[in-house]
Amino acid sequence: MRNYKNIRTLQDLQAKKLELKVEYKLKQTLLVADGKTYLHQFTPAALFKKYVTPNNFFKVDDKLNISGTAMSVLLPMFMNKTIFKGAGFLTKAAVGLVSGKVGKSLDAEHLSGIFNSVKGWFSKNKEKKAKKFVDYGIPPDSETY
């Protein structure tokens, strides 16, 4: 426990109380900011942005486009399993052909652009109300105040 020998009057006490309150708020703000920064680096979006970049995709030449080849296989499967679930054989075949061609034209730059635009839809910043300071010290109506 700290020893406050320099507090002699009520004004000194109130000044020290105000100083401690400011110090408390500053440390609280810094701790919350550091915690948010630390936790933000482990979110899926931050990990995706860190490891999945256009430079990390292996594109040896135009014939070996791994991201385009993967999308030409995955996009028709995704479309047929979700959007066109109850469609007939001809509709699924047409969707498979069209989405396969679209998937081949997608490369790393297109995929990262699509991801960033979808992420922008969901990451709207909401303003929060500032929390009121709660003081659990000496009540103002107390005789010792």
Backbone as JSON, one array per atom type, in Angstrom:
{
  "sequence": "MRNYKNIRTLQDLQAKKLELKVEYKLKQTLLVADGKTYLHQFTPAALFKKYVTPNNFFKVDDKLNISGTAMSVLLPMFMNKTIFKGAGFLTKAAVGLVSGKVGKSLDAEHLSGIFNSVKGWFSKNKEKKAKKFVDYGIPPDSETY",
  "N": [[0.84, -1.17, 0.0], [0.46, 2.25, -0.72], [2.07, 5.1, 0.71], [0.9, 8.14, 1.44], [2.27, 10.8, 2.31], [2.37, 13.43, 1.63], [-0.14, 14.54, 1.56], [-2.03, 16.86, 3.05], [-4.19, 18.56, 3.34], [-7.72, 19.0, 2.59], [-7.97, 19.83, -0.04], [-5.58, 18.87, -1.13], [-6.1, 16.16, -0.92], [-8.32, 15.89, -2.65], [-7.11, 16.68, -5.05], [-5.2, 14.66, -5.35], [-6.92, 12.5, -5.57], [-8.21, 13.12, -7.99], [-6.0, 13.02, -9.67], [-5.31, 10.3, -9.48], [-7.63, 9.21, -10.57], [-7.47, 10.1, -13.23], [-5.13, 8.82, -13.99], [-5.97, 6.18, -13.72], [-8.0, 6.04, -15.72], [-6.45, 6.49, -18.01], [-4.69, 4.28, -17.99], [-6.6, 2.28, -18.24], [-7.65, 2.8, -20.79], [-5.36, 2.4, -22.38], [-4.86, -0.3, -21.84], [-7.16, -1.57, -22.86], [-6.93, -0.86, -25.57], [-4.49, -2.12, -26.24], [-5.23, -4.78, -25.78], [-7.25, -5.15, -27.72], [-5.73, -4.82, -30.05], [-3.98, -6.98, -29.82], [-5.78, -9.18, -29.88], [-6.91, -8.8, -32.38], [-5.05, -9.64, -34.24], [-5.35, -12.34, -34.42], [-7.74, -12.93, -35.64], [-9.85, -14.5, -38.11], [-9.95, -13.01, -40.52], [-7.65, -11.39, -40.39], [-5.63, -13.32, -40.33], [-6.13, -14.51, -42.8], [-5.61, -12.37, -44.51], [-2.92, -12.09, -44.0], [-1.65, -14.5, -44.79], [-2.8, -15.38, -47.19], [-2.2, -14.07, -49.95], [-1.93, -12.43, -53.14], [0.7, -12.8, -54.02], [1.47, -15.12, -52.78], [0.08, -17.14, -54.01], [0.67, -19.79, -56.22], [1.68, -19.24, -59.32], [2.9, -20.38, -61.98], [2.85, -20.18, -64.78], [0.55, -19.12, -67.38], [-0.83, -21.43, -68.02], [-0.7, -23.06, -65.77], [-2.55, -22.3, -63.5], [-3.3, -22.28, -60.42], [-5.19, -21.24, -58.56], [-7.28, -20.51, -60.29], [-7.9, -22.99, -61.43], [-8.73, -24.44, -59.18], [-10.98, -22.93, -58.46], [-12.55, -23.36, -60.73], [-13.36, -25.93, -60.32], [-14.46, -25.97, -57.72], [-16.42, -23.91, -57.69], [-18.64, -24.68, -59.48], [-19.52, -26.94, -58.02], [-20.25, -25.79, -55.57], [-22.29, -24.01, -56.4], [-24.2, -25.8, -57.46], [-24.83, -27.33, -55.21], [-25.92, -25.51, -53.41], [-27.41, -23.1, -54.43], [-28.77, -24.04, -56.76], [-30.15, -26.36, -55.87], [-32.5, -27.92, -56.08], [-32.8, -28.13, -58.79], [-33.08, -29.34, -62.2], [-31.39, -31.86, -64.27], [-30.4, -30.74, -66.69], [-30.29, -27.98, -66.11], [-28.44, -27.96, -64.01], [-26.21, -28.91, -65.39], [-25.78, -26.84, -67.23], [-25.26, -24.71, -65.48], [-22.96, -25.72, -64.31], [-21.16, -25.72, -66.5], [-21.05, -22.95, -67.17], [-20.25, -21.75, -64.7], [-17.86, -23.06, -64.36], [-16.3, -22.03, -66.45], [-16.25, -19.34, -65.65], [-14.92, -19.65, -63.23], [-12.38, -20.46, -64.12], [-11.45, -18.08, -65.15], [-11.02, -16.56, -62.94], [-8.49, -15.24, -60.91], [-5.79, -14.8, -58.54], [-5.81, -12.05, -57.89], [-8.46, -11.28, -58.45], [-9.84, -12.9, -56.63], [-8.91, -11.97, -54.12], [-9.87, -9.35, -54.25], [-12.65, -9.79, -54.34], [-13.0, -10.97, -51.82], [-12.26, -8.82, -50.14], [-14.27, -6.95, -50.77], [-16.61, -8.29, -49.92], [-15.99, -8.54, -47.24], [-16.03, -5.86, -46.54], [-18.76, -5.31, -46.57], [-19.72, -6.49, -44.25], [-18.25, -5.46, -42.16], [-18.98, -2.97, -40.91], [-18.43, -0.04, -39.1], [-19.64, 0.53, -35.93], [-20.84, 3.06, -33.87], [-20.16, 3.37, -30.47], [-21.57, 4.02, -27.26], [-19.95, 6.07, -24.88], [-18.7, 4.75, -21.89], [-19.81, 5.53, -18.66], [-17.89, 6.86, -16.0], [-17.31, 4.96, -13.15], [-17.17, 5.43, -9.82], [-15.98, 4.01, -6.99], [-15.21, 4.99, -4.59], [-14.99, 7.13, -1.77], [-18.18, 8.1, -0.74], [-19.95, 11.07, -1.81], [-21.7, 12.14, 0.1], [-20.7, 11.43, 2.49], [-19.37, 11.81, 5.8], [-16.65, 11.93, 6.0], [-15.75, 13.03, 3.69]],
  "CA": [[0.0, 0.0, 0.0], [1.24, 3.47, -0.83], [2.01, 6.03, 1.82], [0.75, 9.49, 0.91], [2.6, 11.74, 3.38], [2.28, 14.81, 1.18], [-1.53, 14.99, 1.61], [-2.22, 17.52, 4.34], [-5.48, 19.25, 3.39], [-8.78, 18.42, 1.78], [-7.66, 20.13, -1.45], [-4.55, 17.92, -1.54], [-6.76, 14.87, -1.08], [-9.12, 15.91, -3.87], [-6.18, 16.73, -6.18], [-4.63, 13.32, -5.49], [-8.01, 11.66, -6.05], [-8.37, 13.43, -9.41], [-4.81, 12.51, -10.35], [-5.44, 8.84, -9.56], [-8.71, 8.9, -11.5], [-6.94, 10.31, -14.58], [-4.17, 7.73, -14.22], [-6.78, 4.97, -13.89], [-8.64, 6.08, -17.03], [-5.4, 6.36, -19.02], [-4.25, 2.88, -18.01], [-7.71, 1.48, -18.75], [-7.71, 3.0, -22.24], [-4.21, 1.74, -22.99], [-5.03, -1.75, -21.71], [-8.19, -1.99, -23.81], [-6.37, -0.74, -26.93], [-3.51, -3.2, -26.43], [-5.97, -6.04, -25.86], [-7.9, -5.24, -29.03], [-4.68, -5.03, -31.05], [-3.5, -8.35, -29.68], [-6.8, -10.13, -30.33], [-7.19, -8.59, -33.8], [-4.1, -10.35, -35.09], [-5.73, -13.75, -34.51], [-9.03, -13.1, -36.29], [-9.7, -15.17, -39.41], [-9.67, -12.05, -41.59], [-6.25, -10.98, -40.31], [-4.81, -14.46, -40.76], [-6.33, -14.67, -44.24], [-4.89, -11.28, -45.17], [-1.49, -12.27, -43.81], [-1.1, -15.66, -45.47], [-3.36, -15.6, -48.52], [-2.0, -12.89, -50.77], [-1.68, -12.81, -54.54], [2.09, -13.25, -54.2], [1.63, -16.48, -52.24], [-0.48, -18.12, -54.93], [1.67, -20.27, -57.16], [1.29, -19.11, -60.72], [4.12, -20.56, -62.76], [2.53, -19.53, -66.04], [-0.89, -19.04, -67.6], [-1.42, -22.77, -68.09], [-0.77, -23.63, -64.43], [-3.19, -21.31, -62.64], [-3.86, -23.13, -59.37], [-6.41, -20.65, -58.01], [-8.33, -20.62, -61.31], [-8.28, -24.4, -61.56], [-9.49, -24.8, -57.98], [-12.29, -22.28, -58.54], [-13.35, -23.98, -61.79], [-13.9, -27.17, -59.77], [-15.25, -25.71, -56.52], [-17.56, -23.03, -57.93], [-19.82, -25.44, -59.91], [-20.01, -27.79, -56.92], [-20.91, -24.9, -54.61], [-23.53, -23.5, -57.0], [-25.18, -26.88, -57.6], [-25.24, -27.82, -53.89], [-26.63, -24.5, -52.61], [-28.4, -22.27, -55.12], [-29.56, -24.85, -57.67], [-30.26, -27.66, -55.2], [-33.64, -28.7, -56.58], [-32.9, -27.98, -60.24], [-32.95, -30.57, -62.98], [-30.08, -32.24, -64.79], [-29.94, -29.78, -67.71], [-29.95, -26.73, -65.43], [-27.19, -28.17, -63.28], [-25.13, -29.03, -66.37], [-25.52, -25.49, -67.76], [-24.62, -23.95, -64.4], [-21.62, -26.27, -64.17], [-20.33, -25.23, -67.6], [-20.84, -21.5, -67.05], [-19.45, -21.42, -63.51], [-16.51, -23.58, -64.59], [-15.59, -21.03, -67.28], [-16.02, -18.16, -64.8], [-13.9, -20.04, -62.25], [-11.06, -20.46, -64.75], [-11.0, -16.71, -65.38], [-10.67, -15.94, -61.66], [-7.12, -15.46, -60.44], [-5.57, -14.37, -57.16], [-6.22, -10.66, -57.7], [-9.91, -11.24, -58.4], [-10.3, -13.53, -55.38], [-8.66, -11.07, -52.98], [-10.8, -8.23, -54.4], [-13.98, -10.26, -53.93], [-12.97, -11.14, -50.37], [-12.25, -7.5, -49.5], [-15.58, -6.3, -50.92], [-17.56, -8.97, -49.03], [-15.61, -8.17, -45.87], [-16.48, -4.49, -46.35], [-20.19, -5.29, -46.29], [-20.02, -6.95, -42.89], [-17.44, -4.81, -41.12], [-19.36, -1.58, -40.71], [-18.09, 0.41, -37.75], [-20.77, 1.04, -35.17], [-20.41, 3.94, -32.78], [-20.61, 2.91, -29.16], [-21.65, 5.06, -26.25], [-18.85, 6.06, -23.92], [-19.14, 4.3, -20.59], [-19.68, 6.51, -17.59], [-16.92, 6.47, -14.99], [-17.9, 4.49, -11.9], [-16.24, 5.67, -8.73], [-16.37, 3.26, -5.81], [-14.46, 5.55, -3.48], [-15.75, 7.72, -0.68], [-19.38, 8.75, -1.27], [-19.95, 12.51, -1.58], [-22.5, 12.5, 1.27], [-20.06, 10.91, 3.68], [-18.81, 12.82, 6.7], [-15.2, 11.98, 5.83], [-15.45, 13.64, 2.4]],
  "C": [[0.88, 1.24, 0.0], [1.04, 4.35, 0.39], [1.99, 7.45, 1.25], [0.99, 10.51, 2.04], [2.44, 13.19, 2.96], [0.85, 15.33, 1.15], [-1.78, 15.56, 3.01], [-3.61, 18.15, 4.47], [-6.49, 18.52, 2.52], [-8.53, 18.67, 0.29], [-6.57, 19.19, -1.98], [-5.16, 16.54, -1.79], [-7.57, 14.82, -2.37], [-8.24, 15.96, -5.11], [-5.57, 15.35, -6.42], [-5.68, 12.34, -6.02], [-8.23, 11.87, -7.55], [-7.2, 12.9, -10.22], [-4.88, 10.99, -10.52], [-6.55, 8.42, -10.53], [-8.24, 9.05, -12.94], [-5.97, 9.19, -14.94], [-4.91, 6.41, -14.48], [-7.41, 4.92, -15.28], [-7.62, 5.89, -18.15], [-4.93, 4.91, -19.13], [-5.35, 1.97, -18.56], [-7.79, 1.59, -20.27], [-6.56, 2.29, -22.94], [-4.34, 0.22, -22.94], [-6.06, -2.27, -22.71], [-7.66, -1.93, -25.24], [-5.36, -1.84, -27.21], [-4.19, -4.56, -26.56], [-6.64, -6.22, -27.21], [-6.87, -5.48, -30.12], [-4.17, -6.46, -31.01], [-4.51, -9.36, -30.23], [-7.07, -10.0, -31.82], [-6.26, -9.39, -34.69], [-4.44, -11.82, -35.23], [-7.11, -13.97, -35.11], [-8.84, -13.8, -37.63], [-9.38, -14.21, -40.55], [-8.21, -11.61, -41.58], [-5.32, -12.11, -40.75], [-4.93, -14.69, -42.26], [-5.54, -13.61, -45.0], [-3.38, -11.49, -45.08], [-0.93, -13.39, -44.7], [-1.61, -15.87, -46.89], [-3.29, -14.28, -49.29], [-1.75, -13.33, -52.2], [-0.25, -13.3, -54.77], [2.3, -14.67, -53.71], [1.0, -17.55, -53.12], [0.57, -18.51, -55.95], [1.11, -20.18, -58.58], [2.56, -19.19, -61.55], [3.94, -19.91, -64.12], [1.02, -19.53, -66.23], [-1.56, -20.41, -67.64], [-1.59, -23.39, -66.72], [-1.27, -22.56, -63.47], [-3.94, -22.08, -61.56], [-5.16, -22.56, -58.81], [-7.55, -20.73, -59.01], [-8.82, -22.04, -61.48], [-9.12, -24.84, -60.37], [-10.89, -24.18, -58.03], [-13.16, -22.89, -59.63], [-13.94, -25.31, -61.33], [-14.85, -26.87, -58.62], [-16.49, -24.87, -56.77], [-18.77, -23.79, -58.48], [-20.39, -26.34, -58.82], [-20.78, -26.95, -55.91], [-22.26, -24.42, -55.14], [-24.59, -24.6, -57.05], [-25.67, -27.39, -56.24], [-26.08, -26.81, -53.12], [-27.75, -23.82, -53.39], [-29.33, -23.12, -55.99], [-29.75, -26.27, -57.12], [-31.38, -28.52, -55.8], [-33.79, -28.64, -58.09], [-32.7, -29.33, -60.93], [-31.55, -30.76, -63.52], [-29.54, -31.21, -65.79], [-29.53, -28.45, -67.08], [-28.62, -26.86, -64.7], [-26.01, -28.28, -64.24], [-24.77, -27.66, -66.93], [-24.81, -24.63, -66.71], [-23.19, -24.43, -64.21], [-20.69, -25.76, -65.26], [-20.01, -23.74, -67.44], [-19.96, -21.17, -65.86], [-18.04, -21.98, -63.62], [-15.68, -22.62, -65.42], [-15.29, -19.77, -66.46], [-14.93, -18.46, -63.79], [-12.51, -20.05, -62.84], [-10.54, -19.05, -64.95], [-10.63, -16.0, -64.08], [-9.22, -16.26, -61.32], [-6.99, -14.86, -59.05], [-6.03, -12.94, -56.92], [-7.74, -10.54, -57.6], [-10.43, -11.81, -57.07], [-10.07, -12.62, -54.18], [-9.57, -9.85, -53.05], [-12.2, -8.6, -53.97], [-14.04, -10.41, -52.41], [-13.03, -9.79, -49.66], [-13.6, -6.8, -49.64], [-16.63, -6.96, -50.03], [-17.26, -8.62, -47.58], [-16.07, -6.75, -45.56], [-17.96, -4.39, -46.05], [-20.49, -5.59, -44.84], [-19.26, -6.21, -41.81], [-17.72, -3.32, -41.06], [-19.04, -1.2, -39.27], [-19.32, 1.01, -37.09], [-20.23, 1.9, -34.03], [-21.0, 3.43, -31.47], [-20.65, 4.09, -28.21], [-20.48, 4.93, -25.29], [-19.4, 5.65, -22.55], [-18.87, 5.37, -19.54], [-18.73, 5.98, -16.53], [-17.64, 6.1, -13.7], [-16.85, 4.64, -10.81], [-16.75, 4.95, -7.49], [-15.63, 3.76, -4.57], [-15.39, 6.06, -2.38], [-16.98, 8.41, -1.25], [-19.39, 10.24, -0.93], [-20.73, 12.93, -0.34], [-21.86, 12.04, 2.57], [-19.48, 12.04, 4.52], [-17.3, 12.94, 6.54], [-14.81, 12.68, 4.54], [-15.08, 15.07, 2.52]]
}
